[in-house]
Short mmCIF file of C-alpha atoms in Angstrom, two decimals:
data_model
loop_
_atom_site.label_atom_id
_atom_site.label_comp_id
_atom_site.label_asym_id
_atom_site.label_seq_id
_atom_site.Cartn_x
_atom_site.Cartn_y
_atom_site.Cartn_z
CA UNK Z 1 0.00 0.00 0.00
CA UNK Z 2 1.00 3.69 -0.83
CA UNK Z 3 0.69 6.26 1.36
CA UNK Z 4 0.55 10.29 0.90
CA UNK Z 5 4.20 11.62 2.43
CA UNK Z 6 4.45 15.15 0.91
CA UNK Z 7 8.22 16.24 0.73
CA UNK Z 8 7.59 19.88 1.85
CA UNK Z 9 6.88 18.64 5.76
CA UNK Z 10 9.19 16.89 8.68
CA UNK Z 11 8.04 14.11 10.69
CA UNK Z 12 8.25 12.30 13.83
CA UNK Z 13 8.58 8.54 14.26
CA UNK Z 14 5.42 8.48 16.20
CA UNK Z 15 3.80 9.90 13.02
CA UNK Z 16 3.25 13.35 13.40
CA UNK Z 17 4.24 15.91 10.56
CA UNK Z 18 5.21 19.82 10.83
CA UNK Z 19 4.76 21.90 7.91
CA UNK Z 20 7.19 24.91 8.98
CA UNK Z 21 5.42 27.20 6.32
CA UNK Z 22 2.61 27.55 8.33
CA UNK Z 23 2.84 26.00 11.92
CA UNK Z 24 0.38 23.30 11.31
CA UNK Z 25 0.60 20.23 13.05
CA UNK Z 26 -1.41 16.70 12.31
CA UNK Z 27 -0.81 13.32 11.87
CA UNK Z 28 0.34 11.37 8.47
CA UNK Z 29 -1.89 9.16 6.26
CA UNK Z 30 -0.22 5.86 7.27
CA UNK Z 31 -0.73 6.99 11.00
CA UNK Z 32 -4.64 7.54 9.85
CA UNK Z 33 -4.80 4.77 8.43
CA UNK Z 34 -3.13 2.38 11.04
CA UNK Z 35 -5.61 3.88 13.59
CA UNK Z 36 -9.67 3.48 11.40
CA UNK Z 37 -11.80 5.73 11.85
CA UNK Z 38 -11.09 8.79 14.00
CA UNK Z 39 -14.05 9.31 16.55
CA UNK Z 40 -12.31 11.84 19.06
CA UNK Z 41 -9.61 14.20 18.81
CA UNK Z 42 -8.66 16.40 22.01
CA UNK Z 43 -6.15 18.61 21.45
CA UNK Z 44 -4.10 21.49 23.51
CA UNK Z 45 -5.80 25.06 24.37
CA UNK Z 46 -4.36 28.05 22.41
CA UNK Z 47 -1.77 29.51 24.27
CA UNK Z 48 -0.32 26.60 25.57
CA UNK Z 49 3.70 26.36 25.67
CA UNK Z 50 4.54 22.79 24.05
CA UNK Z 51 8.19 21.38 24.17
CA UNK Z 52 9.48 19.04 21.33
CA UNK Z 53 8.17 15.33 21.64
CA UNK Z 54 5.84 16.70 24.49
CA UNK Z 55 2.15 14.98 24.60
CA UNK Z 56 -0.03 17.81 23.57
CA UNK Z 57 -3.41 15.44 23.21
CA UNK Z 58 -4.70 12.27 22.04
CA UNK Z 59 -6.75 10.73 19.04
CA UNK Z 60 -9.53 8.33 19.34
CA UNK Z 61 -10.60 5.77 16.77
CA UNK Z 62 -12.75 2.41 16.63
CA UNK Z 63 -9.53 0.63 16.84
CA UNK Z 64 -7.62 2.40 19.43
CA UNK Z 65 -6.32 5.52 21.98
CA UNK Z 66 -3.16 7.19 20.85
CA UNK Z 67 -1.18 10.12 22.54
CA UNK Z 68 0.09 12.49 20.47
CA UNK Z 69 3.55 14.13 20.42
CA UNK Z 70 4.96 17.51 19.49
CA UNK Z 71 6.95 17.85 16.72
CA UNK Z 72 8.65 20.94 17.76
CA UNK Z 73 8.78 23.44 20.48
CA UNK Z 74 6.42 26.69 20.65
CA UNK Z 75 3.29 28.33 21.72
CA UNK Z 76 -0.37 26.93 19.96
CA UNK Z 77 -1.34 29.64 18.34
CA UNK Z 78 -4.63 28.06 17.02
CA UNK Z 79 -6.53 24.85 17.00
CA UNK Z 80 -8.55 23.23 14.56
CA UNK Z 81 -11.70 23.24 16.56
CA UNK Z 82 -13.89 21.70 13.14
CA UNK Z 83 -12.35 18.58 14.65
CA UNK Z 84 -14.82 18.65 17.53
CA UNK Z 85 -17.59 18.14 15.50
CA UNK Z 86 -15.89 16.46 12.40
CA UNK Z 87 -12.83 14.41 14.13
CA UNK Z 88 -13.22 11.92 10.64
CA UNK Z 89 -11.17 15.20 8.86
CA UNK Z 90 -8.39 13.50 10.03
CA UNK Z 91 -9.10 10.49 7.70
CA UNK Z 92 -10.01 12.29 5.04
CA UNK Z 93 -7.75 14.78 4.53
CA UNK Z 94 -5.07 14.13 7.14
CA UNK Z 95 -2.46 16.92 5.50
CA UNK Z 96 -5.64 19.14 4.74
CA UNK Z 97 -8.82 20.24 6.78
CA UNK Z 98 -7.58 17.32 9.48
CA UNK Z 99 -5.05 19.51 10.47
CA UNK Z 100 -4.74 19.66 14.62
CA UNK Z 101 -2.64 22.83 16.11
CA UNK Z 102 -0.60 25.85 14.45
CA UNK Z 103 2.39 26.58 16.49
CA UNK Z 104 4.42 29.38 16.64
CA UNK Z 105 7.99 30.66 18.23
CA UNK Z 106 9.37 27.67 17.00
CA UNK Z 107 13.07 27.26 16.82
CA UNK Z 108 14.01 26.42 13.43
CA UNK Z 109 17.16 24.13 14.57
CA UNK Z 110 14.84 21.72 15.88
CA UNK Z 111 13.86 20.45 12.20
CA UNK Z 112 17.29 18.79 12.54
CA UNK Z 113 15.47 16.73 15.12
CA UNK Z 114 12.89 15.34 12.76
CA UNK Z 115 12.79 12.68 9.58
CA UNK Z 116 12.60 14.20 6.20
CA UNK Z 117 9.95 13.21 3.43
CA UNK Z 118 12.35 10.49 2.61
CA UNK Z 119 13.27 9.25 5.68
CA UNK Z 120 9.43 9.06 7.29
CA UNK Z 121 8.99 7.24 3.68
CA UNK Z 122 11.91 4.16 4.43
CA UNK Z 123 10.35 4.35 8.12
CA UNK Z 124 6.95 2.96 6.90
CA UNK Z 125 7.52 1.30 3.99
#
């Protein structure tokens, strides 16, 4: 199976991605699909101060409970609160509208930290 792993965003083993363009957290398509269908998604209030490979909240499917992890350090500076009412965003369009938490004040030397495109892609292959 093939899954979605655009280039432009860094990743952590547990399966979240950072797009440093614009903040955004969420997690991959292989982590999406690994888990079913998302029924839950409870995620970090804005203003909160997160530290890289901090728990910031947790995802819920039919299958299973998973924490999720911080790619980077900063301050939320939003949250994607259309997850409340439509948590199955983040199976449908896990690098789109199933976005989770913008961060911002993030120290750029802390990509070094995280997998590439191409090395999330030999990770889950």
């Amino acid at each position: 199976m093939s899954f979605d792993v655009p280039s432009d965003l860094y990743y952590l083993e547990s399966h979240e991605w950072y797009d440093p363009d614009t903040g955004r957290v969420g997690i991959s398509d292989f982590a999406q699909d690994e888990l079913g269908d998302v029924v839950f998604v409870e995620l970090p209030d804005e203003g909160d101060a997160l530290e890289q490979d901090d728990q910031f909240g947790v995802v819920e499917s039919i299958k299973a409970v998973s924490d999720l992890y911080s790619p980077v350090s900063g301050d939320v500076s939003d949250t994607n609160t259309d997850l409340e009412d439509a948590p199955e965003l983040v199976n449908d369009e896990p690098f789109g509208d199933g976005w989770m938490l913008e961060i911002e004040g993030v120290d750029e030397s802390e990509l070094d930290d995280l997998l590439t495109a191409e090395e999330y892609r030999e990770q889950i292959e």
